Amino acid sequence: NAFELLHFAEARQEAQPSCVSVGMYATYFVKQGAIYVCGSTEEDGDGWGSSPFFGTGALTNAPLLTPTPMVGLASVQIVEVAAAREHVLLREVGGLVYSCGEGHNGALGHGDMISRASPRQITSLERAVQISAARYLSLVVTDGGRLLSCGKDHPNYFFTAAQAQQQPDRGLLGRDIQS
């Protein structure tokens, strides 16, 4: 399990994960700027099946029993991960945010409801300083002091600048949180 993996790394004097986040079906680790995932796709007992979108680049029903690198991010230095029920947000050192997972509630922030098996950059965001994810919701705090949201019950989800110009009344749902 994940705790045994952390203890094993400690016993071997390896670098420890700098950030860990647990979703319903997967655990994500940031270690020396790289992002790893492990988890299970078993049904959770209440009739809900798990998400096959782990960020490995392919749909899978096989459990990932050991931390596996997420695809497409080899040259990206991840500093923060925020996992939710069926999606995950990743923030890199420069403030760019990536997402992958189930997109049916718009929680991935790409202006659509498409599910993605590998991380994709959310291009419409300002530089992010903090991320958070909940069941079907994503939150981003920008360096400009704005709190932005997308996902279920947040129809003004993130979208591209071109889409914002075409639909000015649908701007980002943002609040100034600076005091």
CSV table of N, CA and C in Angstrom, one decimal:
chain,number,residue,atom,x,y,z
A,1,ASN,N,0.8,-1.2,0.0
A,1,ASN,CA,0.0,0.0,0.0
A,1,ASN,C,0.9,1.2,0.0
A,2,ALA,N,0.2,2.4,-0.1
A,2,ALA,CA,1.0,3.7,-0.2
A,2,ALA,C,1.9,3.9,1.0
A,3,PHE,N,1.4,3.6,2.2
A,3,PHE,CA,2.1,3.9,3.4
A,3,PHE,C,3.4,3.0,3.5
A,4,GLU,N,3.3,1.7,3.0
A,4,GLU,CA,4.4,0.8,3.0
A,4,GLU,C,5.5,1.4,2.0
A,5,LEU,N,5.0,1.9,0.9
A,5,LEU,CA,5.9,2.5,-0.1
A,5,LEU,C,6.7,3.7,0.4
A,6,LEU,N,6.0,4.5,1.2
A,6,LEU,CA,6.6,5.7,1.8
A,6,LEU,C,7.7,5.2,2.8
A,7,HIS,N,7.3,4.2,3.6
A,7,HIS,CA,8.2,3.7,4.7
A,7,HIS,C,9.4,3.1,4.0
A,8,PHE,N,9.2,2.3,2.9
A,8,PHE,CA,10.3,1.7,2.2
A,8,PHE,C,11.3,2.7,1.6
A,9,ALA,N,10.8,3.8,1.1
A,9,ALA,CA,11.6,4.9,0.6
A,9,ALA,C,12.5,5.5,1.7
A,10,GLU,N,11.8,5.7,2.9
A,10,GLU,CA,12.5,6.2,4.0
A,10,GLU,C,13.6,5.3,4.5
A,11,ALA,N,13.4,4.0,4.5
A,11,ALA,CA,14.4,3.0,5.0
A,11,ALA,C,15.6,3.0,4.0
A,12,ARG,N,15.3,3.3,2.7
A,12,ARG,CA,16.4,3.2,1.7
A,12,ARG,C,17.1,4.6,1.6
A,13,GLN,N,16.7,5.6,2.4
A,13,GLN,CA,17.3,6.9,2.4
A,13,GLN,C,17.1,7.6,1.1
A,14,GLU,N,15.9,7.3,0.4
A,14,GLU,CA,15.6,8.0,-0.8
A,14,GLU,C,14.9,9.3,-0.5
A,15,ALA,N,14.8,10.2,-1.5
A,15,ALA,CA,14.1,11.4,-1.4
A,15,ALA,C,12.6,11.1,-1.1
A,16,GLN,N,12.1,11.8,-0.2
A,16,GLN,CA,10.7,11.6,0.2
A,16,GLN,C,9.8,12.4,-0.7
A,17,PRO,N,8.5,12.0,-0.9
A,17,PRO,CA,7.6,12.8,-1.7
A,17,PRO,C,7.4,14.1,-1.1
A,18,SER,N,7.3,15.2,-1.9
A,18,SER,CA,7.1,16.5,-1.4
A,18,SER,C,5.6,16.9,-1.3
A,19,CYS,N,4.8,16.1,-2.0
A,19,CYS,CA,3.3,16.4,-2.0
A,19,CYS,C,2.6,15.0,-2.3
A,20,VAL,N,1.6,14.8,-1.6
A,20,VAL,CA,0.8,13.5,-1.8
A,20,VAL,C,-0.7,14.0,-1.8
A,21,SER,N,-1.5,13.4,-2.7
A,21,SER,CA,-2.9,13.6,-2.7
A,21,SER,C,-3.6,12.3,-3.0
A,22,VAL,N,-4.7,12.1,-2.3
A,22,VAL,CA,-5.5,10.9,-2.5
A,22,VAL,C,-6.9,11.2,-3.0
A,23,GLY,N,-7.2,10.6,-4.2
A,23,GLY,CA,-8.5,10.6,-4.8
A,23,GLY,C,-9.2,9.4,-4.3
A,24,MET,N,-10.4,9.2,-4.9
A,24,MET,CA,-11.2,8.0,-4.5
A,24,MET,C,-10.6,6.7,-5.0
A,25,TYR,N,-9.9,6.8,-6.2
A,25,TYR,CA,-9.4,5.5,-6.8
A,25,TYR,C,-7.9,5.5,-6.9
A,26,ALA,N,-7.2,6.6,-6.7
A,26,ALA,CA,-5.8,6.7,-6.9
A,26,ALA,C,-5.1,7.6,-5.9
A,27,THR,N,-3.8,7.3,-5.7
A,27,THR,CA,-3.0,8.1,-4.9
A,27,THR,C,-1.9,8.7,-5.8
A,28,TYR,N,-1.6,10.0,-5.6
A,28,TYR,CA,-0.6,10.7,-6.5
A,28,TYR,C,0.5,11.2,-5.6
A,29,PHE,N,1.7,11.0,-6.1
A,29,PHE,CA,2.9,11.5,-5.3
A,29,PHE,C,3.7,12.4,-6.2
A,30,VAL,N,4.2,13.5,-5.6
A,30,VAL,CA,5.2,14.3,-6.3
A,30,VAL,C,6.5,14.1,-5.6
A,31,LYS,N,7.5,13.7,-6.4
A,31,LYS,CA,8.8,13.3,-5.8
A,31,LYS,C,9.9,13.9,-6.8
A,32,GLN,N,10.7,14.9,-6.3
A,32,GLN,CA,11.7,15.5,-7.1
A,32,GLN,C,11.2,16.1,-8.4
A,33,GLY,N,10.0,16.7,-8.3
A,33,GLY,CA,9.4,17.3,-9.5
A,33,GLY,C,8.7,16.4,-10.5
A,34,ALA,N,8.7,15.1,-10.2
A,34,ALA,CA,8.0,14.1,-11.1
A,34,ALA,C,6.7,13.7,-10.4
A,35,ILE,N,5.7,13.3,-11.1
A,35,ILE,CA,4.4,12.9,-10.6
A,35,ILE,C,4.2,11.4,-10.8
A,36,TYR,N,3.8,10.7,-9.8
A,36,TYR,CA,3.6,9.2,-9.9
A,36,TYR,C,2.1,9.0,-9.4
A,37,VAL,N,1.6,7.8,-9.9
A,37,VAL,CA,0.2,7.5,-9.5
A,37,VAL,C,0.2,6.0,-9.2
A,38,CYS,N,-0.7,5.6,-8.3
A,38,CYS,CA,-1.0,4.2,-8.1
A,38,CYS,C,-2.4,4.1,-7.6
A,39,GLY,N,-3.1,3.0,-7.8
A,39,GLY,CA,-4.5,2.9,-7.4
A,39,GLY,C,-5.2,1.7,-7.9
A,40,SER,N,-6.5,1.6,-7.7
A,40,SER,CA,-7.2,0.4,-8.0
A,40,SER,C,-8.5,0.8,-8.8
A,41,THR,N,-8.9,-0.1,-9.7
A,41,THR,CA,-10.1,0.2,-10.5
A,41,THR,C,-11.3,-0.7,-10.0
A,42,GLU,N,-11.2,-1.2,-8.8
A,42,GLU,CA,-12.3,-2.1,-8.3
A,42,GLU,C,-13.5,-1.2,-8.0
A,43,GLU,N,-14.7,-1.9,-8.1
A,43,GLU,CA,-15.9,-1.2,-7.7
A,43,GLU,C,-15.8,-0.9,-6.2
A,44,ASP,N,-16.3,0.3,-5.8
A,44,ASP,CA,-16.1,0.7,-4.4
A,44,ASP,C,-17.2,0.2,-3.4
A,45,GLY,N,-18.0,-0.7,-3.8
A,45,GLY,CA,-19.0,-1.3,-2.9
A,45,GLY,C,-20.4,-0.6,-2.9
A,46,ASP,N,-20.5,0.6,-3.4
A,46,ASP,CA,-21.8,1.2,-3.5
A,46,ASP,C,-22.4,1.2,-4.9
A,47,GLY,N,-21.8,0.4,-5.8
A,47,GLY,CA,-22.3,0.3,-7.1
A,47,GLY,C,-21.6,1.2,-8.1
A,48,TRP,N,-20.7,2.1,-7.6
A,48,TRP,CA,-20.0,3.0,-8.5
A,48,TRP,C,-18.7,2.3,-8.9
A,49,GLY,N,-18.4,2.2,-10.2
A,49,GLY,CA,-17.2,1.7,-10.7
A,49,GLY,C,-16.1,2.9,-10.6
A,50,SER,N,-14.9,2.5,-10.7
A,50,SER,CA,-13.9,3.5,-10.6
A,50,SER,C,-13.5,4.1,-12.0
A,51,SER,N,-12.8,5.2,-12.0
A,51,SER,CA,-12.4,5.9,-13.2
A,51,SER,C,-11.2,5.2,-13.8
A,52,PRO,N,-11.2,4.9,-15.1
A,52,PRO,CA,-10.0,4.3,-15.7
A,52,PRO,C,-9.0,5.3,-16.1
A,53,PHE,N,-9.2,6.6,-15.8
A,53,PHE,CA,-8.3,7.6,-16.2
A,53,PHE,C,-7.3,8.0,-15.1
A,54,PHE,N,-6.1,7.3,-15.1
A,54,PHE,CA,-5.1,7.5,-14.0
A,54,PHE,C,-4.1,8.5,-14.4
A,55,GLY,N,-4.1,9.0,-15.7
A,55,GLY,CA,-3.0,9.8,-16.1
A,55,GLY,C,-1.8,9.1,-16.8
A,56,THR,N,-2.1,7.8,-17.1
A,56,THR,CA,-1.0,7.0,-17.7
A,56,THR,C,-1.1,7.0,-19.2
A,57,GLY,N,-2.0,7.7,-19.8
A,57,GLY,CA,-2.1,7.9,-21.2
A,57,GLY,C,-3.0,6.9,-21.9
A,58,ALA,N,-3.5,5.9,-21.1
A,58,ALA,CA,-4.4,4.9,-21.7
A,58,ALA,C,-5.5,4.6,-20.7
A,59,LEU,N,-6.6,4.2,-21.2
A,59,LEU,CA,-7.7,3.7,-20.3
A,59,LEU,C,-7.2,2.3,-19.8
A,60,THR,N,-7.4,2.1,-18.5
A,60,THR,CA,-7.0,0.8,-18.0
A,60,THR,C,-8.0,0.4,-16.9
A,61,ASN,N,-8.2,-0.9,-16.8
A,61,ASN,CA,-8.9,-1.5,-15.8
A,61,ASN,C,-8.0,-2.3,-14.8
A,62,ALA,N,-6.8,-2.3,-15.1
A,62,ALA,CA,-5.8,-3.0,-14.3
A,62,ALA,C,-5.3,-2.1,-13.1
A,63,PRO,N,-5.3,-2.6,-11.9
A,63,PRO,CA,-4.8,-1.8,-10.8
A,63,PRO,C,-3.3,-1.4,-11.0
A,64,LEU,N,-2.9,-0.3,-10.6
A,64,LEU,CA,-1.5,0.1,-10.6
A,64,LEU,C,-1.0,-0.1,-9.2
A,65,LEU,N,-0.3,-1.1,-8.9
A,65,LEU,CA,0.1,-1.5,-7.6
A,65,LEU,C,1.3,-0.8,-7.1
A,66,THR,N,2.1,-0.3,-8.0
A,66,THR,CA,3.3,0.5,-7.6
A,66,THR,C,3.2,1.9,-8.2
A,67,PRO,N,3.8,2.9,-7.6
A,67,PRO,CA,3.8,4.2,-8.2
A,67,PRO,C,4.3,4.2,-9.6
A,68,THR,N,3.5,4.7,-10.6
A,68,THR,CA,3.9,4.7,-12.0
A,68,THR,C,3.9,6.2,-12.5
A,69,PRO,N,4.9,6.5,-13.2
A,69,PRO,CA,5.0,7.9,-13.7
A,69,PRO,C,3.8,8.3,-14.6
A,70,MET,N,3.3,9.5,-14.5
A,70,MET,CA,2.3,10.0,-15.4
A,70,MET,C,3.0,10.3,-16.7
A,71,VAL,N,2.2,10.1,-17.8
A,71,VAL,CA,2.8,10.4,-19.1
A,71,VAL,C,2.8,11.8,-19.5
A,72,GLY,N,3.7,12.2,-20.4
A,72,GLY,CA,3.7,13.5,-21.0
A,72,GLY,C,4.2,14.7,-20.2
A,73,LEU,N,4.8,14.3,-19.0
A,73,LEU,CA,5.2,15.4,-18.1
A,73,LEU,C,6.7,15.3,-17.8
A,74,ALA,N,7.5,14.6,-18.6
A,74,ALA,CA,8.9,14.3,-18.3
A,74,ALA,C,9.7,15.6,-18.2
A,75,SER,N,9.4,16.6,-18.9
A,75,SER,CA,10.1,17.9,-18.9
A,75,SER,C,9.5,18.9,-18.0
A,76,VAL,N,8.4,18.5,-17.3
A,76,VAL,CA,7.7,19.5,-16.4
A,76,VAL,C,8.0,19.2,-15.0
A,77,GLN,N,8.3,20.2,-14.2
A,77,GLN,CA,8.6,20.0,-12.8
A,77,GLN,C,7.3,20.3,-12.0
A,78,ILE,N,6.7,19.3,-11.5
A,78,ILE,CA,5.5,19.4,-10.7
A,78,ILE,C,5.8,19.7,-9.3
A,79,VAL,N,5.0,20.7,-8.7
A,79,VAL,CA,5.2,21.0,-7.3
A,79,VAL,C,4.0,20.7,-6.4
A,80,GLU,N,2.9,20.6,-7.0
A,80,GLU,CA,1.6,20.3,-6.3
A,80,GLU,C,0.7,19.5,-7.0
A,81,VAL,N,0.0,18.6,-6.3
A,81,VAL,CA,-1.0,17.7,-6.9
A,81,VAL,C,-2.3,17.8,-6.0
A,82,ALA,N,-3.5,17.8,-6.7
A,82,ALA,CA,-4.7,17.9,-6.0
A,82,ALA,C,-5.7,16.8,-6.7
A,83,ALA,N,-6.0,15.8,-5.9
A,83,ALA,CA,-6.8,14.7,-6.5
A,83,ALA,C,-8.2,14.8,-6.0
A,84,ALA,N,-9.1,14.3,-6.8
A,84,ALA,CA,-10.5,14.3,-6.4
A,84,ALA,C,-11.1,12.9,-6.8
A,85,ARG,N,-12.4,12.8,-6.7
A,85,ARG,CA,-13.0,11.5,-7.0
A,85,ARG,C,-12.5,10.9,-8.3
A,86,GLU,N,-12.6,11.6,-9.4
A,86,GLU,CA,-12.3,11.0,-10.7
A,86,GLU,C,-11.4,11.9,-11.6
A,87,HIS,N,-10.8,12.9,-11.0
A,87,HIS,CA,-9.9,13.8,-11.7
A,87,HIS,C,-8.7,14.3,-10.9
A,88,VAL,N,-7.7,14.8,-11.5
A,88,VAL,CA,-6.6,15.3,-10.8
A,88,VAL,C,-6.0,16.6,-11.4
A,89,LEU,N,-5.6,17.5,-10.6
A,89,LEU,CA,-4.9,18.8,-11.0
A,89,LEU,C,-3.5,18.7,-10.6
A,90,LEU,N,-2.6,19.2,-11.5
A,90,LEU,CA,-1.2,19.3,-11.3
A,90,LEU,C,-0.7,20.7,-11.5
A,91,ARG,N,0.1,21.2,-10.6
A,91,ARG,CA,0.7,22.6,-10.7
A,91,ARG,C,2.2,22.4,-10.9
A,92,GLU,N,2.7,23.1,-11.9
A,92,GLU,CA,4.1,23.0,-12.1
A,92,GLU,C,4.8,24.3,-11.5
A,93,VAL,N,6.1,24.2,-11.4
A,93,VAL,CA,6.9,25.3,-10.7
A,93,VAL,C,6.6,26.7,-11.3
A,94,GLY,N,6.3,26.8,-12.5
A,94,GLY,CA,6.1,28.2,-13.1
A,94,GLY,C,4.6,28.6,-13.0
A,95,GLY,N,3.7,27.8,-12.4
A,95,GLY,CA,2.4,28.2,-12.2
A,95,GLY,C,1.4,27.7,-13.2
A,96,LEU,N,1.9,26.9,-14.2
A,96,LEU,CA,0.9,26.3,-15.1
A,96,LEU,C,0.2,25.1,-14.5
A,97,VAL,N,-1.1,24.9,-14.9
A,97,VAL,CA,-1.9,23.9,-14.3
A,97,VAL,C,-2.3,22.9,-15.4
A,98,TYR,N,-2.2,21.6,-15.1
A,98,TYR,CA,-2.6,20.5,-15.9
A,98,TYR,C,-3.7,19.7,-15.3
A,99,SER,N,-4.5,19.0,-16.1
A,99,SER,CA,-5.6,18.2,-15.5
A,99,SER,C,-5.8,17.0,-16.4
A,100,CYS,N,-6.3,15.9,-15.7
A,100,CYS,CA,-6.7,14.7,-16.5
A,100,CYS,C,-7.7,14.0,-15.6
A,101,GLY,N,-8.4,13.1,-16.2
A,101,GLY,CA,-9.5,12.3,-15.6
A,101,GLY,C,-10.8,12.4,-16.3
A,102,GLU,N,-11.8,12.2,-15.5
A,102,GLU,CA,-13.2,12.2,-16.0
A,102,GLU,C,-13.6,13.7,-16.2
A,103,GLY,N,-14.1,14.0,-17.4
A,103,GLY,CA,-14.4,15.4,-17.7
A,103,GLY,C,-15.9,15.7,-17.8
A,104,HIS,N,-16.8,14.7,-17.4
A,104,HIS,CA,-18.2,14.9,-17.6
A,104,HIS,C,-18.9,16.0,-16.9
A,105,ASN,N,-18.2,16.5,-15.8
A,105,ASN,CA,-18.8,17.7,-15.1
A,105,ASN,C,-18.1,19.0,-15.4
A,106,GLY,N,-17.1,19.0,-16.3
A,106,GLY,CA,-16.4,20.2,-16.6
A,106,GLY,C,-15.3,20.5,-15.6
A,107,ALA,N,-15.0,19.6,-14.7
A,107,ALA,CA,-14.0,19.8,-13.7
A,107,ALA,C,-12.6,19.9,-14.2
A,108,LEU,N,-12.3,19.5,-15.4
A,108,LEU,CA,-10.9,19.5,-15.9
A,108,LEU,C,-10.5,20.9,-16.4
A,109,GLY,N,-11.5,21.8,-16.6
A,109,GLY,CA,-11.2,23.2,-16.8
A,109,GLY,C,-10.8,23.5,-18.3
A,110,HIS,N,-11.1,22.7,-19.2
A,110,HIS,CA,-10.8,22.9,-20.6
A,110,HIS,C,-11.9,23.5,-21.4
A,111,GLY,N,-13.1,23.8,-20.8
A,111,GLY,CA,-14.2,24.4,-21.5
A,111,GLY,C,-15.0,23.3,-22.2
A,112,ASP,N,-14.8,22.1,-21.8
A,112,ASP,CA,-15.6,21.0,-22.4
A,112,ASP,C,-15.9,19.9,-21.4
A,113,MET,N,-16.5,18.9,-21.7
A,113,MET,CA,-16.7,17.8,-20.8
A,113,MET,C,-16.1,16.5,-21.3
A,114,ILE,N,-14.9,16.6,-21.9
A,114,ILE,CA,-14.2,15.5,-22.5
A,114,ILE,C,-13.3,14.9,-21.4
A,115,SER,N,-13.3,13.6,-21.2
A,115,SER,CA,-12.4,12.9,-20.3
A,115,SER,C,-11.0,12.8,-21.0
A,116,ARG,N,-10.0,12.9,-20.2
A,116,ARG,CA,-8.6,12.8,-20.7
A,116,ARG,C,-7.8,11.8,-19.9
A,117,ALA,N,-7.2,10.9,-20.6
A,117,ALA,CA,-6.4,9.8,-20.0
A,117,ALA,C,-4.9,10.3,-19.7
A,118,SER,N,-4.5,11.4,-20.2
A,118,SER,CA,-3.2,12.0,-19.9
A,118,SER,C,-3.3,13.5,-19.6
A,119,PRO,N,-2.4,14.0,-18.8
A,119,PRO,CA,-2.5,15.4,-18.4
A,119,PRO,C,-2.5,16.4,-19.6
A,120,ARG,N,-3.3,17.4,-19.5
A,120,ARG,CA,-3.3,18.4,-20.5
A,120,ARG,C,-3.3,19.8,-19.8
A,121,GLN,N,-2.5,20.7,-20.3
A,121,GLN,CA,-2.4,22.1,-19.7
A,121,GLN,C,-3.7,22.8,-19.9
A,122,ILE,N,-4.2,23.5,-18.8
A,122,ILE,CA,-5.3,24.4,-18.9
A,122,ILE,C,-4.8,25.7,-19.3
A,123,THR,N,-5.0,26.0,-20.6
A,123,THR,CA,-4.4,27.2,-21.2
A,123,THR,C,-5.0,28.5,-20.9
A,124,SER,N,-6.2,28.6,-20.3
A,124,SER,CA,-6.9,29.8,-20.0
A,124,SER,C,-6.5,30.5,-18.7
A,125,LEU,N,-5.7,29.8,-17.9
A,125,LEU,CA,-5.4,30.3,-16.6
A,125,LEU,C,-4.3,31.3,-16.5
A,126,GLU,N,-4.4,32.2,-15.5
A,126,GLU,CA,-3.2,33.0,-15.1
A,126,GLU,C,-2.3,32.1,-14.3
A,127,ARG,N,-1.2,32.6,-13.9
A,127,ARG,CA,-0.2,31.8,-13.1
A,127,ARG,C,-0.9,31.4,-11.8
A,128,ALA,N,-0.9,30.1,-11.5
A,128,ALA,CA,-1.5,29.6,-10.3
A,128,ALA,C,-0.5,29.5,-9.2
A,129,VAL,N,-1.0,29.7,-8.0
A,129,VAL,CA,-0.1,29.6,-6.8
A,129,VAL,C,-0.7,28.5,-5.9
A,130,GLN,N,-1.9,28.0,-6.1
A,130,GLN,CA,-2.4,26.9,-5.3
A,130,GLN,C,-3.6,26.3,-6.1
A,131,ILE,N,-3.7,25.0,-5.9
A,131,ILE,CA,-4.8,24.2,-6.5
A,131,ILE,C,-5.5,23.4,-5.5
A,132,SER,N,-6.8,23.1,-5.8
A,132,SER,CA,-7.5,22.2,-4.9
A,132,SER,C,-8.6,21.5,-5.8
A,133,ALA,N,-8.9,20.2,-5.4
A,133,ALA,CA,-9.9,19.5,-6.2
A,133,ALA,C,-10.8,18.8,-5.2
A,134,ALA,N,-12.1,18.7,-5.5
A,134,ALA,CA,-13.1,18.0,-4.7
A,134,ALA,C,-13.9,17.1,-5.7
A,135,ARG,N,-14.8,16.4,-5.2
A,135,ARG,CA,-15.6,15.4,-6.0
A,135,ARG,C,-15.7,15.7,-7.4
A,136,TYR,N,-16.4,16.8,-7.8
A,136,TYR,CA,-16.5,17.2,-9.2
A,136,TYR,C,-16.2,18.6,-9.4
A,137,LEU,N,-15.2,19.1,-8.7
A,137,LEU,CA,-14.9,20.6,-8.7
A,137,LEU,C,-13.4,20.8,-8.6
A,138,SER,N,-13.0,21.8,-9.3
A,138,SER,CA,-11.6,22.2,-9.3
A,138,SER,C,-11.5,23.7,-8.9
A,139,LEU,N,-10.5,24.0,-8.1
A,139,LEU,CA,-10.3,25.4,-7.6
A,139,LEU,C,-8.9,25.8,-7.9
A,140,VAL,N,-8.6,27.0,-8.3
A,140,VAL,CA,-7.3,27.5,-8.6
A,140,VAL,C,-7.2,28.9,-8.0
A,141,VAL,N,-6.1,29.2,-7.2
A,141,VAL,CA,-5.8,30.5,-6.7
A,141,VAL,C,-4.7,31.0,-7.6
A,142,THR,N,-4.9,32.2,-8.2
A,142,THR,CA,-3.9,32.8,-9.1
A,142,THR,C,-3.0,33.7,-8.4
A,143,ASP,N,-1.8,34.0,-9.0
A,143,ASP,CA,-0.9,35.0,-8.3
A,143,ASP,C,-1.5,36.4,-8.3
A,144,GLY,N,-2.6,36.6,-9.1
A,144,GLY,CA,-3.3,37.9,-9.0
A,144,GLY,C,-4.4,38.0,-7.9
A,145,GLY,N,-4.5,36.9,-7.1
A,145,GLY,CA,-5.4,36.9,-6.0
A,145,GLY,C,-6.8,36.5,-6.3
A,146,ARG,N,-7.0,35.8,-7.5
A,146,ARG,CA,-8.3,35.4,-7.9
A,146,ARG,C,-8.5,33.9,-7.5
A,147,LEU,N,-9.7,33.6,-7.1
A,147,LEU,CA,-10.1,32.2,-6.9
A,147,LEU,C,-11.0,31.8,-8.0
A,148,LEU,N,-10.6,30.8,-8.8
A,148,LEU,CA,-11.3,30.4,-10.0
A,148,LEU,C,-11.8,29.0,-9.8
A,149,SER,N,-13.0,28.7,-10.3
A,149,SER,CA,-13.6,27.4,-10.1
A,149,SER,C,-14.2,26.8,-11.4
A,150,CYS,N,-14.3,25.5,-11.4
A,150,CYS,CA,-14.9,24.9,-12.6
A,150,CYS,C,-15.4,23.5,-12.1
A,151,GLY,N,-16.4,23.0,-12.8
A,151,GLY,CA,-17.0,21.7,-12.4
A,151,GLY,C,-18.4,21.7,-12.1
A,152,LYS,N,-18.9,20.7,-11.5
A,152,LYS,CA,-20.4,20.6,-11.2
A,152,LYS,C,-20.9,21.8,-10.4
A,153,ASP,N,-22.0,22.3,-10.9
A,153,ASP,CA,-22.7,23.5,-10.3
A,153,ASP,C,-21.8,24.7,-10.4
A,154,HIS,N,-20.8,24.7,-11.3
A,154,HIS,CA,-20.0,25.8,-11.6
A,154,HIS,C,-20.0,25.9,-13.2
A,155,PRO,N,-21.1,26.3,-13.8
A,155,PRO,CA,-21.1,26.3,-15.3
A,155,PRO,C,-20.1,27.2,-16.0
A,156,ASN,N,-19.6,28.2,-15.3
A,156,ASN,CA,-18.6,29.1,-15.9
A,156,ASN,C,-17.2,28.5,-15.8
A,157,TYR,N,-17.1,27.3,-16.2
A,157,TYR,CA,-15.7,26.6,-16.0
A,157,TYR,C,-14.7,27.3,-16.9
A,158,PHE,N,-13.4,27.1,-16.6
A,158,PHE,CA,-12.3,27.6,-17.4
A,158,PHE,C,-12.5,27.3,-18.8
A,159,PHE,N,-12.1,28.2,-19.7
A,159,PHE,CA,-12.1,27.9,-21.1
A,159,PHE,C,-11.0,28.8,-21.8
A,160,THR,N,-10.8,28.7,-23.0
A,160,THR,CA,-9.7,29.4,-23.7
A,160,THR,C,-10.1,30.9,-23.8
A,161,ALA,N,-9.1,31.7,-24.0
A,161,ALA,CA,-9.3,33.1,-24.2
A,161,ALA,C,-10.2,33.4,-25.4
A,162,ALA,N,-10.0,32.6,-26.5
A,162,ALA,CA,-10.8,32.8,-27.7
A,162,ALA,C,-12.3,32.6,-27.3
A,163,GLN,N,-12.6,31.5,-26.5
A,163,GLN,CA,-14.0,31.3,-26.2
A,163,GLN,C,-14.5,32.4,-25.3
A,164,ALA,N,-13.7,33.0,-24.4
A,164,ALA,CA,-14.1,34.1,-23.6
A,164,ALA,C,-14.5,35.3,-24.4
A,165,GLN,N,-13.7,35.6,-25.5
A,165,GLN,CA,-14.0,36.7,-26.3
A,165,GLN,C,-15.3,36.5,-27.1
A,166,GLN,N,-15.6,35.2,-27.4
A,166,GLN,CA,-16.9,34.9,-28.1
A,166,GLN,C,-18.1,35.0,-27.2
A,167,GLN,N,-17.8,34.7,-25.9
A,167,GLN,CA,-18.9,34.6,-24.9
A,167,GLN,C,-18.6,35.5,-23.7
A,168,PRO,N,-18.5,36.8,-23.8
A,168,PRO,CA,-18.0,37.6,-22.7
A,168,PRO,C,-18.9,37.5,-21.5
A,169,ASP,N,-20.1,37.1,-21.6
A,169,ASP,CA,-21.0,37.0,-20.4
A,169,ASP,C,-20.7,35.7,-19.6
A,170,ARG,N,-19.9,34.8,-20.2
A,170,ARG,CA,-19.5,33.6,-19.5
A,170,ARG,C,-18.1,33.6,-18.9
A,171,GLY,N,-17.6,34.7,-18.6
A,171,GLY,CA,-16.3,34.8,-18.0
A,171,GLY,C,-16.0,33.8,-16.9
A,172,LEU,N,-14.8,33.7,-16.6
A,172,LEU,CA,-14.4,32.8,-15.5
A,172,LEU,C,-15.1,33.2,-14.2
A,173,LEU,N,-15.5,32.2,-13.5
A,173,LEU,CA,-16.2,32.5,-12.2
A,173,LEU,C,-15.0,32.8,-11.2
A,174,GLY,N,-14.7,34.0,-11.0
A,174,GLY,CA,-13.6,34.4,-10.2
A,174,GLY,C,-14.0,35.4,-9.1
A,175,ARG,N,-13.3,35.4,-8.0
A,175,ARG,CA,-13.5,36.3,-6.9
A,175,ARG,C,-12.1,36.8,-6.5
A,176,ASP,N,-12.1,38.1,-6.2
A,176,ASP,CA,-10.8,38.7,-5.7
A,176,ASP,C,-10.7,38.3,-4.2
A,177,ILE,N,-9.7,37.6,-3.9
A,177,ILE,CA,-9.5,37.2,-2.5
A,177,ILE,C,-8.5,38.0,-1.7
A,178,GLN,N,-7.9,39.0,-2.4
A,178,GLN,CA,-6.9,39.8,-1.7
A,178,GLN,C,-7.6,40.7,-0.7
A,179,SER,N,-6.9,40.9,0.5
A,179,SER,CA,-7.5,41.8,1.5
A,179,SER,C,-7.2,43.2,1.3
